[in-house]
mmCIF file of C-alpha atoms and ligand atoms in Angstrom:
data_model
loop_
_atom_site.group_PDB
_atom_site.id
_atom_site.type_symbol
_atom_site.label_atom_id
_atom_site.label_comp_id
_atom_site.label_asym_id
_atom_site.label_seq_id
_atom_site.Cartn_x
_atom_site.Cartn_y
_atom_site.Cartn_z
ATOM 1 C CA MET Y 1 0.078 -0.031 0.103
ATOM 2 C CA ARG Y 2 1.182 3.666 -0.248
ATOM 3 C CA LEU Y 3 3.006 5.163 2.565
ATOM 4 C CA ASP Y 4 0.442 8.026 2.788
ATOM 5 C CA LYS Y 5 -2.553 5.292 3.158
ATOM 6 C CA TYR Y 6 -0.507 3.609 5.718
ATOM 7 C CA ILE Y 7 0.179 6.910 7.857
ATOM 8 C CA SER Y 8 -3.507 8.026 7.446
ATOM 9 C CA GLY Y 9 -4.690 4.544 8.638
ATOM 10 C CA CYS Y 10 -3.150 5.435 11.695
ATOM 11 C CA GLY Y 11 -5.011 8.448 12.192
ATOM 12 C CA TYR Y 12 -2.145 10.613 12.034
ATOM 13 C CA ALA Y 13 -2.349 13.262 9.241
ATOM 14 C CA SER Y 14 -4.201 14.128 6.320
ATOM 15 C CA ARG Y 15 -2.653 13.002 3.013
ATOM 16 C CA LYS Y 16 -1.466 16.878 2.427
ATOM 17 C CA GLU Y 17 0.374 16.893 5.630
ATOM 18 C CA ILE Y 18 1.738 13.463 5.137
ATOM 19 C CA LYS Y 19 3.342 15.039 1.890
ATOM 20 C CA ARG Y 20 4.851 17.885 3.927
ATOM 21 C CA LEU Y 21 6.137 15.705 6.642
ATOM 22 C CA VAL Y 22 7.817 13.659 3.927
ATOM 23 C CA ARG Y 23 9.357 16.741 2.370
ATOM 24 C CA GLN Y 24 10.573 17.808 5.841
ATOM 25 C CA GLY Y 25 12.472 14.157 6.135
ATOM 26 C CA VAL Y 26 10.703 13.226 9.385
ATOM 27 C CA VAL Y 27 8.974 10.234 8.041
ATOM 28 C CA THR Y 28 11.254 6.679 8.348
ATOM 29 C CA VAL Y 29 10.465 3.619 6.641
ATOM 30 C CA ASP Y 30 12.526 0.575 8.154
ATOM 31 C CA GLY Y 31 14.795 2.921 9.273
ATOM 32 C CA GLU Y 32 15.326 4.937 5.940
ATOM 33 C CA THR Y 33 13.980 8.414 5.517
ATOM 34 C CA ALA Y 34 10.782 8.147 3.137
ATOM 35 C CA LYS Y 35 11.379 10.038 0.132
ATOM 36 C CA LYS Y 36 8.311 10.286 -1.441
ATOM 37 C CA SER Y 37 4.590 9.938 0.093
ATOM 38 C CA ASP Y 38 3.337 7.427 -2.492
ATOM 39 C CA MET Y 39 5.950 4.842 -1.931
ATOM 40 C CA ASP Y 40 5.144 1.363 -1.439
ATOM 41 C CA VAL Y 41 5.015 -0.038 1.979
ATOM 42 C CA SER Y 42 3.683 -2.989 3.463
ATOM 43 C CA GLU Y 43 1.386 -3.504 6.530
ATOM 44 C CA ASP Y 44 4.479 -5.102 8.546
ATOM 45 C CA SER Y 45 6.774 -2.021 7.675
ATOM 46 C CA GLU Y 46 7.979 -0.113 10.571
ATOM 47 C CA VAL Y 47 7.064 3.596 10.037
ATOM 48 C CA ARG Y 48 7.954 6.161 12.298
ATOM 49 C CA VAL Y 49 6.970 10.160 12.154
ATOM 50 C CA ASN Y 50 9.390 12.047 14.217
ATOM 51 C CA GLY Y 51 10.622 9.098 15.830
ATOM 52 C CA GLU Y 52 7.325 7.979 16.960
ATOM 53 C CA GLU Y 53 6.161 4.513 15.561
ATOM 54 C CA LEU Y 54 3.175 4.234 14.066
ATOM 55 C CA CYS Y 55 0.565 1.319 14.601
ATOM 56 C CA TYR Y 56 -1.361 0.306 11.385
ATOM 57 C CA HIS Y 57 -4.629 -1.037 11.402
ATOM 58 C CA GLU Y 58 -7.594 -1.217 9.097
ATOM 59 C CA PHE Y 59 -10.619 -1.549 10.903
ATOM 60 C CA VAL Y 60 -11.913 0.498 13.978
ATOM 61 C CA TYR Y 61 -14.680 -1.017 16.404
ATOM 62 C CA LEU Y 62 -15.984 1.825 18.746
ATOM 63 C CA MET Y 63 -18.655 1.588 21.452
ATOM 64 C CA LEU Y 64 -21.372 4.681 21.617
ATOM 65 C CA ASN Y 65 -23.558 5.148 24.334
ATOM 66 C CA LYS Y 66 -26.111 6.588 21.806
ATOM 67 C CA PRO Y 67 -28.368 9.543 23.267
ATOM 68 C CA ALA Y 68 -31.860 10.224 22.147
ATOM 69 C CA GLY Y 69 -32.161 12.683 19.264
ATOM 70 C CA PHE Y 70 -29.567 11.131 16.856
ATOM 71 C CA VAL Y 71 -30.419 8.841 14.039
ATOM 72 C CA SER Y 72 -28.465 5.795 13.215
ATOM 73 C CA ALA Y 73 -26.968 6.827 9.615
ATOM 74 C CA THR Y 74 -24.050 8.466 8.362
ATOM 75 C CA GLU Y 75 -26.000 10.891 6.683
ATOM 76 C CA ASP Y 76 -29.759 12.452 7.272
ATOM 77 C CA LYS Y 77 -31.610 15.619 5.937
ATOM 78 C CA LYS Y 78 -33.165 16.159 9.012
ATOM 79 C CA TYR Y 79 -31.629 15.032 12.049
ATOM 80 C CA PRO Y 80 -28.098 14.977 13.511
ATOM 81 C CA THR Y 81 -26.562 11.351 12.999
ATOM 82 C CA VAL Y 82 -24.568 9.251 15.192
ATOM 83 C CA THR Y 83 -21.147 9.759 13.312
ATOM 84 C CA GLU Y 84 -21.528 13.542 14.303
ATOM 85 C CA LEU Y 85 -20.567 12.045 17.756
ATOM 86 C CA ILE Y 86 -17.549 10.500 16.723
ATOM 87 C CA GLY Y 87 -14.181 12.452 17.164
ATOM 88 C CA GLY Y 88 -12.124 13.686 14.257
ATOM 89 C CA GLU Y 89 -9.193 11.032 15.126
ATOM 90 C CA TYR Y 90 -11.709 8.600 13.470
ATOM 91 C CA ALA Y 91 -12.955 10.767 10.685
ATOM 92 C CA HIS Y 92 -10.464 8.657 7.945
ATOM 93 C CA PHE Y 93 -11.967 5.362 9.099
ATOM 94 C CA ASN Y 94 -15.343 6.129 7.703
ATOM 95 C CA VAL Y 95 -17.342 4.216 10.241
ATOM 96 C CA PHE Y 96 -20.924 3.258 9.990
ATOM 97 C CA PRO Y 97 -23.409 2.237 12.811
ATOM 98 C CA ILE Y 98 -23.830 -1.602 12.862
ATOM 99 C CA GLY Y 99 -27.673 -2.209 13.124
ATOM 100 C CA ARG Y 100 -30.051 0.706 14.035
ATOM 101 C CA LEU Y 101 -31.495 2.406 17.207
ATOM 102 C CA ASP Y 102 -34.480 4.510 16.794
ATOM 103 C CA ILE Y 103 -33.788 8.279 17.008
ATOM 104 C CA ASP Y 104 -35.282 8.146 20.773
ATOM 105 C CA THR Y 105 -33.548 4.986 21.747
ATOM 106 C CA GLU Y 106 -30.445 5.502 23.868
ATOM 107 C CA GLY Y 107 -27.581 2.772 24.574
ATOM 108 C CA LEU Y 108 -25.307 0.323 23.188
ATOM 109 C CA LEU Y 109 -24.372 1.123 19.606
ATOM 110 C CA ILE Y 110 -21.112 -0.382 17.634
ATOM 111 C CA LEU Y 111 -19.720 1.709 15.006
ATOM 112 C CA SER Y 112 -16.986 0.458 12.567
ATOM 113 C CA ASN Y 113 -15.693 0.220 9.280
ATOM 114 C CA ASP Y 114 -15.906 -3.510 9.089
ATOM 115 C CA GLY Y 115 -18.585 -4.965 6.972
ATOM 116 C CA ALA Y 116 -17.950 -8.611 7.671
ATOM 117 C CA LEU Y 117 -18.405 -7.991 11.531
ATOM 118 C CA ALA Y 118 -21.728 -5.905 10.518
ATOM 119 C CA HIS Y 119 -22.823 -8.861 8.709
ATOM 120 C CA GLU Y 120 -22.363 -11.240 11.674
ATOM 121 C CA LEU Y 121 -23.974 -8.921 14.040
ATOM 122 C CA THR Y 122 -26.960 -8.263 12.053
ATOM 123 C CA SER Y 123 -27.883 -11.297 10.414
ATOM 124 C CA PRO Y 124 -30.841 -12.711 11.660
ATOM 125 C CA LYS Y 125 -29.615 -16.277 10.982
ATOM 126 C CA LYS Y 126 -26.802 -15.661 13.466
ATOM 127 C CA ASN Y 127 -29.015 -15.185 16.473
ATOM 128 C CA VAL Y 128 -27.179 -12.723 18.150
ATOM 129 C CA TYR Y 129 -29.242 -11.520 21.037
ATOM 130 C CA LYS Y 130 -29.686 -7.901 21.751
ATOM 131 C CA ARG Y 131 -30.945 -6.808 25.213
ATOM 132 C CA TYR Y 132 -32.853 -3.809 25.965
ATOM 133 C CA PHE Y 133 -34.055 -2.050 29.215
ATOM 134 C CA ALA Y 134 -37.394 -0.820 28.549
ATOM 135 C CA VAL Y 135 -40.075 1.436 30.570
ATOM 136 C CA VAL Y 136 -43.454 0.564 29.656
ATOM 137 C CA ASP Y 137 -46.756 2.631 30.191
ATOM 138 C CA LYS Y 138 -48.732 -0.146 31.907
ATOM 139 C CA PRO Y 139 -47.940 -2.994 34.688
ATOM 140 C CA ARG Y 140 -46.335 -6.130 32.827
ATOM 141 C CA GLY Y 141 -48.096 -9.512 33.770
ATOM 142 C CA GLU Y 142 -46.929 -13.078 33.606
ATOM 143 C CA SER Y 143 -48.850 -13.428 30.509
ATOM 144 C CA ASP Y 144 -46.170 -11.028 28.875
ATOM 145 C CA ILE Y 145 -43.593 -13.305 29.631
ATOM 146 C CA LYS Y 146 -45.399 -16.052 27.819
ATOM 147 C CA ALA Y 147 -46.323 -14.198 24.924
ATOM 148 C CA PHE Y 148 -42.686 -13.132 24.361
ATOM 149 C CA ALA Y 149 -41.382 -16.869 24.757
ATOM 150 C CA GLU Y 150 -44.026 -17.861 22.135
ATOM 151 C CA GLY Y 151 -42.360 -15.507 19.456
ATOM 152 C CA MET Y 152 -44.728 -13.274 17.294
ATOM 153 C CA GLU Y 153 -46.219 -13.185 13.898
ATOM 154 C CA PHE Y 154 -45.958 -10.044 12.289
ATOM 155 C CA LYS Y 155 -46.945 -8.912 8.808
ATOM 156 C CA ASP Y 156 -43.593 -8.493 7.815
ATOM 157 C CA PHE Y 157 -41.455 -10.966 9.985
ATOM 158 C CA THR Y 158 -41.606 -13.640 12.414
ATOM 159 C CA ALA Y 159 -39.972 -12.598 15.839
ATOM 160 C CA LYS Y 160 -38.381 -15.596 17.157
ATOM 161 C CA SER Y 161 -38.790 -16.516 20.966
ATOM 162 C CA ALA Y 162 -37.646 -13.282 23.078
ATOM 163 C CA LYS Y 163 -37.215 -13.081 26.582
ATOM 164 C CA LEU Y 164 -39.091 -10.722 28.866
ATOM 165 C CA GLU Y 165 -37.550 -10.230 32.368
ATOM 166 C CA ILE Y 166 -39.416 -8.459 35.144
ATOM 167 C CA THR Y 167 -37.900 -6.179 37.483
ATOM 168 C CA GLU Y 168 -39.184 -5.179 41.146
ATOM 169 C CA ASN Y 169 -40.797 -2.005 39.303
ATOM 170 C CA SER Y 170 -43.512 -3.180 37.257
ATOM 171 C CA ARG Y 171 -43.192 -0.892 34.499
ATOM 172 C CA GLU Y 172 -39.380 -1.613 34.020
ATOM 173 C CA VAL Y 173 -38.323 -4.618 32.253
ATOM 174 C CA TYR Y 174 -35.470 -6.280 30.301
ATOM 175 C CA ILE Y 175 -36.258 -7.643 26.834
ATOM 176 C CA GLU Y 176 -34.043 -9.853 24.722
ATOM 177 C CA ILE Y 177 -34.535 -10.145 20.821
ATOM 178 C CA ALA Y 178 -32.754 -12.165 18.418
ATOM 179 C CA GLU Y 179 -33.303 -10.293 15.490
ATOM 180 C CA GLY Y 180 -33.206 -6.118 15.203
ATOM 181 C CA LYS Y 181 -36.120 -5.658 12.925
ATOM 182 C CA PHE Y 182 -37.633 -1.946 12.459
ATOM 183 C CA HIS Y 183 -39.285 -0.927 15.795
ATOM 184 C CA GLN Y 184 -39.249 -4.564 17.174
ATOM 185 C CA VAL Y 185 -39.294 -4.006 20.727
ATOM 186 C CA LYS Y 186 -41.733 -1.522 20.604
ATOM 187 C CA ARG Y 187 -44.067 -3.634 18.310
ATOM 188 C CA MET Y 188 -43.802 -6.696 20.561
ATOM 189 C CA CYS Y 189 -44.467 -4.555 23.301
ATOM 190 C CA GLU Y 190 -47.659 -3.065 21.378
ATOM 191 C CA ARG Y 191 -48.611 -6.623 20.960
ATOM 192 C CA VAL Y 192 -49.213 -7.234 24.472
ATOM 193 C CA GLY Y 193 -51.075 -3.916 25.040
ATOM 194 C CA LYS Y 194 -48.166 -1.588 26.316
ATOM 195 C CA THR Y 195 -46.513 1.463 25.029
ATOM 196 C CA VAL Y 196 -42.924 1.837 25.448
ATOM 197 C CA THR Y 197 -42.050 5.112 26.746
ATOM 198 C CA TYR Y 198 -38.036 4.752 27.392
ATOM 199 C CA LEU Y 199 -35.908 2.197 25.601
ATOM 200 C CA LYS Y 200 -32.203 1.668 26.063
ATOM 201 C CA ARG Y 201 -29.929 -1.262 24.676
ATOM 202 C CA VAL Y 202 -27.837 -2.680 27.152
ATOM 203 C CA SER Y 203 -25.902 -5.398 25.437
ATOM 204 C CA ILE Y 204 -25.234 -7.105 22.081
ATOM 205 C CA GLY Y 205 -24.471 -10.850 22.331
ATOM 206 C CA GLY Y 206 -21.744 -11.134 25.423
ATOM 207 C CA LEU Y 207 -20.666 -7.169 25.061
ATOM 208 C CA LYS Y 208 -22.214 -5.097 27.448
ATOM 209 C CA LEU Y 209 -22.494 -1.343 27.436
ATOM 210 C CA ASP Y 210 -19.833 0.449 29.547
ATOM 211 C CA ASP Y 211 -21.626 2.283 32.332
ATOM 212 C CA SER Y 212 -19.069 4.832 32.587
ATOM 213 C CA LEU Y 213 -19.751 6.169 29.233
ATOM 214 C CA ALA Y 214 -21.935 9.163 29.526
ATOM 215 C CA PRO Y 215 -24.660 9.419 26.769
ATOM 216 C CA GLY Y 216 -22.773 10.720 23.668
ATOM 217 C CA GLU Y 217 -19.438 9.599 24.499
ATOM 218 C CA VAL Y 218 -17.567 7.050 22.509
ATOM 219 C CA ARG Y 219 -14.308 4.504 23.021
ATOM 220 C CA GLU Y 220 -12.806 2.161 21.107
ATOM 221 C CA LEU Y 221 -13.515 -1.513 22.040
ATOM 222 C CA THR Y 222 -10.830 -3.595 23.857
ATOM 223 C CA ASP Y 223 -9.435 -6.667 22.511
ATOM 224 C CA ALA Y 224 -11.269 -8.601 24.931
ATOM 225 C CA GLU Y 225 -14.499 -6.781 24.061
ATOM 226 C CA LEU Y 226 -14.005 -7.683 20.345
ATOM 227 C CA LYS Y 227 -13.362 -11.151 21.158
ATOM 228 C CA LEU Y 228 -16.722 -11.200 22.699
ATOM 229 C CA LEU Y 229 -18.608 -10.082 19.163
ATOM 230 C CA LYS Y 230 -16.386 -12.288 16.801
HETATM 231 N N1 LIG Z 1 -36.627 -2.175 18.968
HETATM 232 C C1 LIG Z 1 -37.186 -0.959 18.979
HETATM 233 O O1 LIG Z 1 -38.460 -0.709 18.975
HETATM 234 N N2 LIG Z 1 -36.397 0.169 18.941
HETATM 235 C C2 LIG Z 1 -35.003 0.194 18.703
HETATM 236 O O2 LIG Z 1 -34.491 1.267 18.623
HETATM 237 C C3 LIG Z 1 -34.538 -1.037 18.912
HETATM 238 C C4 LIG Z 1 -35.218 -2.330 19.271
#
């Protein structure tokens, strides 16, 4: 790959800045001063800028605590998007949200530029359970647990068996679903006569939302967290 691609893949600088750094003679490749920003390097090359070694990676995996008011998209004509919450250091990775949360839903959203992972996590065939905390307008009952466990037929899809877990507060429940269809949790709750008044995703598969992330905050997944998803 080109040297400038390698360096920008490390979040270091724009291509124009990289040209300038190369001209200044502060970029080395395997110990030799780089002469051209489009020279060929490999992923294993040792690239340094001002003596600082860079570490190239193709993909980035971010955990966002999505706040209400943002759409799960990279562009939108009407509303702010979740990618606007991602810091400039990740701009060159062109991340996109993996799966969707409604504009008023909060909580765990993964953003990445890894299309294969996106497929793994969103394909209904893969049965990756997503867990939500929901507040509903009426007290839940035992029959709701049964209705969720049996799965539900909708015009456009069949929801597989889902889990409704009760808490001590009769209007607060945890819900686990295998798919991630449009408004799925809200529609399943409507089916048992309840309206969701607050919804937050708390985990995807084995990955839990980091409680220390305030709404709108983002951080990279650790290697251990990434393994939970793959
Ligand atoms: N189900 C919903 O109804 N909304 C979401 O945002 C996610 C799941």
